[in-house]
GROMACS .gro file of C-alpha atoms in nm:
model
  240
    1MET     CA    1  -1.160   2.619   1.081
    2PHE     CA    2  -1.004   2.297   0.966
    3SER     CA    3  -1.087   2.067   0.678
    4CYS     CA    4  -0.985   1.704   0.698
    5PHE     CA    5  -0.724   1.561   0.463
    6ARG     CA    6  -0.681   1.186   0.469
    7LEU     CA    7  -0.383   0.989   0.337
    8LEU     CA    8  -0.406   0.617   0.271
    9LEU     CA    9  -0.095   0.431   0.381
   10LEU     CA   10   0.008   0.072   0.356
   11ALA     CA   11   0.072  -0.077   0.694
   12ALA     CA   12   0.433  -0.178   0.744
   13PRO     CA   13   0.519  -0.217   1.115
   14LEU     CA   14   0.834  -0.427   1.063
   15SER     CA   15   1.165  -0.375   0.892
   16ALA     CA   16   1.247  -0.536   0.559
   17ALA     CA   17   1.507  -0.763   0.715
   18CYS     CA   18   1.262  -0.930   0.954
   19VAL     CA   19   1.136  -1.282   0.879
   20THR     CA   20   0.883  -1.439   1.118
   21VAL     CA   21   0.732  -1.787   1.107
   22SER     CA   22   0.447  -1.953   1.293
   23ALA     CA   23   0.223  -2.255   1.254
   24GLN     CA   24  -0.115  -2.383   1.362
   25THR     CA   25  -0.308  -2.706   1.320
   26ALA     CA   26  -0.462  -2.726   0.976
   27PRO     CA   27  -0.844  -2.699   0.970
   28GLY     CA   28  -1.077  -2.928   0.780
   29ALA     CA   29  -1.105  -3.307   0.770
   30PRO     CA   30  -0.902  -3.510   1.025
   31PRO     CA   31  -0.577  -3.665   0.901
   32ARG     CA   32  -0.553  -4.025   0.791
   33PRO     CA   33  -0.454  -4.288   1.050
   34HIS     CA   34  -0.087  -4.274   1.155
   35THR     CA   35  -0.043  -3.930   1.003
   36LEU     CA   36  -0.015  -3.577   1.138
   37ALA     CA   37  -0.160  -3.267   0.963
   38VAL     CA   38  -0.022  -2.921   1.038
   39ARG     CA   39  -0.027  -2.573   0.888
   40GLY     CA   40   0.290  -2.369   0.847
   41THR     CA   41   0.315  -1.996   0.775
   42ALA     CA   42   0.592  -1.745   0.710
   43PHE     CA   43   0.618  -1.382   0.608
   44GLN     CA   44   0.881  -1.128   0.511
   45GLU     CA   45   0.877  -0.750   0.465
   46VAL     CA   46   1.037  -0.646   0.134
   47GLU     CA   47   1.146  -0.291   0.056
   48PRO     CA   48   0.997  -0.161  -0.270
   49GLU     CA   49   1.233  -0.049  -0.546
   50TRP     CA   50   0.974   0.194  -0.680
   51VAL     CA   51   0.635   0.329  -0.573
   52GLU     CA   52   0.335   0.475  -0.754
   53LEU     CA   53   0.125   0.744  -0.588
   54LEU     CA   54  -0.219   0.870  -0.685
   55VAL     CA   55  -0.255   1.243  -0.611
   56THR     CA   56  -0.614   1.374  -0.621
   57TYR     CA   57  -0.733   1.735  -0.649
   58ARG     CA   58  -1.096   1.843  -0.625
   59VAL     CA   59  -1.220   2.193  -0.705
   60SER     CA   60  -1.556   2.357  -0.777
   61ASP     CA   61  -1.499   2.620  -1.040
   62ASN     CA   62  -1.649   2.794  -1.336
   63VAL     CA   63  -1.577   2.600  -1.653
   64LYS     CA   64  -1.458   2.924  -1.816
   65ASP     CA   65  -1.227   3.007  -1.529
   66SER     CA   66  -1.000   2.716  -1.429
   67ASP     CA   67  -0.721   2.926  -1.276
   68LYS     CA   68  -0.731   2.735  -0.950
   69ALA     CA   69  -0.689   2.400  -1.123
   70LYS     CA   70  -0.400   2.538  -1.329
   71GLU     CA   71  -0.231   2.677  -1.018
   72GLN     CA   72  -0.258   2.340  -0.843
   73GLU     CA   73  -0.101   2.154  -1.134
   74LYS     CA   74   0.176   2.412  -1.162
   75ALA     CA   75   0.249   2.382  -0.790
   76LEU     CA   76   0.256   2.004  -0.821
   77ARG     CA   77   0.504   2.011  -1.109
   78ASN     CA   78   0.721   2.264  -0.925
   79VAL     CA   79   0.767   2.014  -0.641
   80LEU     CA   80   0.922   1.747  -0.864
   81PRO     CA   81   1.267   1.906  -0.926
   82SER     CA   82   1.326   1.935  -0.550
   83PHE     CA   83   1.318   1.554  -0.530
   84ASN     CA   84   1.497   1.487  -0.861
   85ILE     CA   85   1.179   1.345  -1.015
   86SER     CA   86   1.163   1.367  -1.394
   87PRO     CA   87   0.853   1.544  -1.534
   88GLU     CA   88   0.756   1.235  -1.736
   89LYS     CA   89   0.707   1.044  -1.410
   90LEU     CA   90   0.389   1.250  -1.354
   91VAL     CA   91   0.087   1.177  -1.575
   92LEU     CA   92  -0.281   1.273  -1.557
   93ASP     CA   93  -0.449   0.943  -1.472
   94ASN     CA   94  -0.814   1.052  -1.458
   95LEU     CA   95  -1.027   1.364  -1.506
   96THR     CA   96  -1.395   1.391  -1.417
   97ALA     CA   97  -1.644   1.677  -1.401
   98TYR     CA   98  -1.981   1.693  -1.228
   99GLY     CA   99  -2.231   1.966  -1.309
  100TYR     CA  100  -2.467   2.129  -1.061
  101GLY     CA  101  -2.820   2.245  -1.120
  102GLY     CA  102  -3.022   1.934  -1.208
  103PHE     CA  103  -3.241   2.004  -1.513
  104SER     CA  104  -3.092   2.354  -1.552
  105LYS     CA  105  -2.739   2.234  -1.623
  106MET     CA  106  -2.745   2.397  -1.965
  107GLY     CA  107  -2.765   2.735  -1.795
  108ASN     CA  108  -2.530   2.656  -1.509
  109SER     CA  109  -2.157   2.689  -1.577
  110THR     CA  110  -2.038   2.567  -1.236
  111VAL     CA  111  -1.893   2.217  -1.214
  112ALA     CA  112  -1.695   2.007  -0.966
  113LEU     CA  113  -1.364   1.899  -1.119
  114THR     CA  114  -1.166   1.601  -0.996
  115ARG     CA  115  -0.816   1.535  -1.129
  116VAL     CA  116  -0.608   1.231  -1.038
  117TYR     CA  117  -0.235   1.230  -1.117
  118ARG     CA  118  -0.019   0.916  -1.114
  119LEU     CA  119   0.334   0.979  -0.986
  120ARG     CA  120   0.612   0.718  -0.998
  121LEU     CA  121   0.895   0.736  -0.744
  122ASP     CA  122   1.214   0.550  -0.825
  123LYS     CA  123   1.352   0.648  -0.483
  124PRO     CA  124   1.089   0.548  -0.224
  125ALA     CA  125   1.308   0.689   0.055
  126VAL     CA  126   1.190   1.043  -0.031
  127LEU     CA  127   0.826   0.952   0.038
  128ASN     CA  128   0.813   1.088   0.393
  129GLU     CA  129   0.938   1.430   0.283
  130LEU     CA  130   0.743   1.433  -0.043
  131ILE     CA  131   0.395   1.369   0.096
  132PRO     CA  132   0.368   1.692   0.302
  133ARG     CA  133   0.489   1.890   0.001
  134LEU     CA  134   0.217   1.733  -0.215
  135VAL     CA  135  -0.043   1.830   0.043
  136GLN     CA  136   0.083   2.187   0.039
  137THR     CA  137   0.004   2.207  -0.333
  138GLY     CA  138  -0.366   2.163  -0.244
  139ALA     CA  139  -0.398   1.787  -0.292
  140ASP     CA  140  -0.706   1.640  -0.126
  141ASN     CA  141  -0.587   1.281  -0.124
  142VAL     CA  142  -0.256   1.098  -0.170
  143GLN     CA  143  -0.268   0.721  -0.197
  144VAL     CA  144   0.004   0.459  -0.234
  145ALA     CA  145  -0.129   0.270  -0.537
  146ARG     CA  146   0.151   0.028  -0.621
  147LEU     CA  147   0.469  -0.116  -0.472
  148GLU     CA  148   0.716  -0.312  -0.684
  149ASN     CA  149   1.044  -0.501  -0.639
  150ALA     CA  150   1.220  -0.692  -0.918
  151GLN     CA  151   1.312  -0.972  -0.677
  152LEU     CA  152   0.959  -1.018  -0.546
  153GLU     CA  153   0.903  -1.362  -0.705
  154ALA     CA  154   1.234  -1.490  -0.564
  155ARG     CA  155   1.130  -1.364  -0.220
  156ARG     CA  156   0.795  -1.545  -0.254
  157GLN     CA  157   0.974  -1.873  -0.325
  158GLU     CA  158   1.202  -1.815  -0.025
  159VAL     CA  159   0.908  -1.750   0.207
  160LEU     CA  160   0.727  -2.058   0.070
  161GLY     CA  161   1.024  -2.273   0.171
  162LYS     CA  162   1.023  -2.117   0.518
  163ALA     CA  163   0.652  -2.195   0.557
  164LEU     CA  164   0.717  -2.561   0.476
  165ASP     CA  165   1.010  -2.569   0.722
  166ASN     CA  166   0.778  -2.419   0.982
  167ALA     CA  167   0.519  -2.693   0.923
  168ARG     CA  168   0.787  -2.964   0.949
  169GLN     CA  169   0.922  -2.820   1.276
  170LYS     CA  170   0.579  -2.813   1.435
  171ALA     CA  171   0.500  -3.164   1.313
  172ALA     CA  172   0.826  -3.291   1.464
  173LEU     CA  173   0.741  -3.126   1.797
  174LEU     CA  174   0.393  -3.278   1.804
  175ALA     CA  175   0.526  -3.621   1.708
  176ARG     CA  176   0.768  -3.615   2.002
  177GLN     CA  177   0.488  -3.518   2.237
  178LEU     CA  178   0.291  -3.819   2.110
  179GLY     CA  179   0.587  -4.054   2.152
  180GLN     CA  180   0.613  -4.105   1.777
  181GLN     CA  181   0.874  -4.041   1.511
  182LEU     CA  182   0.805  -3.810   1.220
  183GLY     CA  183   0.821  -3.968   0.878
  184ALA     CA  184   0.816  -3.833   0.525
  185PRO     CA  185   0.558  -3.576   0.408
  186LEU     CA  186   0.265  -3.743   0.232
  187ALA     CA  187   0.093  -3.429   0.100
  188VAL     CA  188   0.172  -3.058   0.087
  189THR     CA  189  -0.076  -2.791  -0.030
  190GLU     CA  190  -0.004  -2.421  -0.068
  191VAL     CA  191  -0.289  -2.207   0.064
  192THR     CA  192  -0.351  -1.914  -0.171
  193PRO     CA  193  -0.327  -1.589   0.027
  194PHE     CA  194  -0.551  -1.287  -0.014
  195ALA     CA  195  -0.395  -1.077  -0.293
  196GLY     CA  196  -0.425  -0.733  -0.143
  197TYR     CA  197  -0.271  -0.478   0.088
  198ARG     CA  198  -0.394  -0.389   0.432
  199LEU     CA  199  -0.452  -0.015   0.446
  200GLU     CA  200  -0.440   0.218   0.741
  201GLU     CA  201  -0.535   0.584   0.745
  202ALA     CA  202  -0.321   0.872   0.867
  203GLY     CA  203  -0.495   1.207   0.887
  204TYR     CA  204  -0.370   1.552   0.795
  205LYS     CA  205  -0.541   1.880   0.874
  206ARG     CA  206  -0.499   2.179   0.648
  207LYS     CA  207  -0.578   2.534   0.759
  208GLU     CA  208  -0.829   2.722   0.548
  209GLY     CA  209  -0.801   3.099   0.523
  210TYR     CA  210  -0.521   3.332   0.430
  211GLN     CA  211  -0.267   3.050   0.429
  212ARG     CA  212  -0.318   2.698   0.299
  213GLU     CA  213  -0.052   2.493   0.471
  214ILE     CA  214   0.003   2.183   0.679
  215ASP     CA  215  -0.052   2.221   1.050
  216ALA     CA  216   0.268   2.045   1.158
  217ALA     CA  217   0.143   1.989   1.513
  218ASP     CA  218  -0.148   1.779   1.384
  219ALA     CA  219   0.030   1.599   1.098
  220PRO     CA  220   0.172   1.255   1.185
  221VAL     CA  221   0.484   1.160   0.991
  222PRO     CA  222   0.408   0.849   0.782
  223ASN     CA  223   0.642   0.551   0.778
  224LEU     CA  224   0.784   0.407   0.459
  225ARG     CA  225   0.572   0.130   0.314
  226THR     CA  226   0.695  -0.224   0.254
  227ILE     CA  227   0.565  -0.518   0.055
  228ARG     CA  228   0.447  -0.795   0.284
  229VAL     CA  229   0.514  -1.139   0.132
  230THR     CA  230   0.333  -1.426   0.305
  231SER     CA  231   0.303  -1.799   0.248
  232THR     CA  232   0.086  -2.068   0.406
  233VAL     CA  233   0.104  -2.444   0.350
  234ASP     CA  234  -0.098  -2.740   0.478
  235ALA     CA  235   0.119  -3.049   0.519
  236GLU     CA  236   0.048  -3.408   0.618
  237PHE     CA  237   0.331  -3.622   0.758
  238GLU     CA  238   0.361  -3.993   0.822
  239LEU     CA  239   0.398  -4.108   1.185
  240LYS     CA  240   0.625  -4.403   1.258
   0.00000   0.00000   0.00000
């Protein structure tokens, strides 16, 4: 019998070196006479310099007998040296307990324990090998919680410039089709993007019984995550 283990992954279908631009006509009010309004966009995939994972364990146990929870934490900490991860990179982020029995909780010593550990990886390249090992320790959920790169703001400025170039290129093309010449930009507005990551799910199945291990035939290998930097601008150009 199989129990389902689900891993949240950030979608990253392109390599970090790829930069793609596109543009579409800006929505909203029509442009002023003798002007042309366009929308330019650009994006870039940036490799993270470090990653934070949230590793969740859930267990129903007697509050006086937490051996299973202790074994899970010990197994988790034993994985770290294999990937040259310092022990201080792992911290207990959250601990919750839920008692069973309704009004008779005072006489019921069985609770559901949930422990969430935060693990920082300074070498994101080990992520693909690390995740299956974390699952083997009994983790119920592993989630990529944070991606960081020290040059992220510089990359945002670079992509913003590419979005404006994209808008100018499209405006020039449209002006030629209209038999006009493109003049100077009269107004440029940056469109604030949605500040969030798109998540996709990759499922793992873990055998229950004498052995608790990953069924390799059913476990897809996750790809490394990247930070997607996007920029969108609305620009209005003069027509000559």
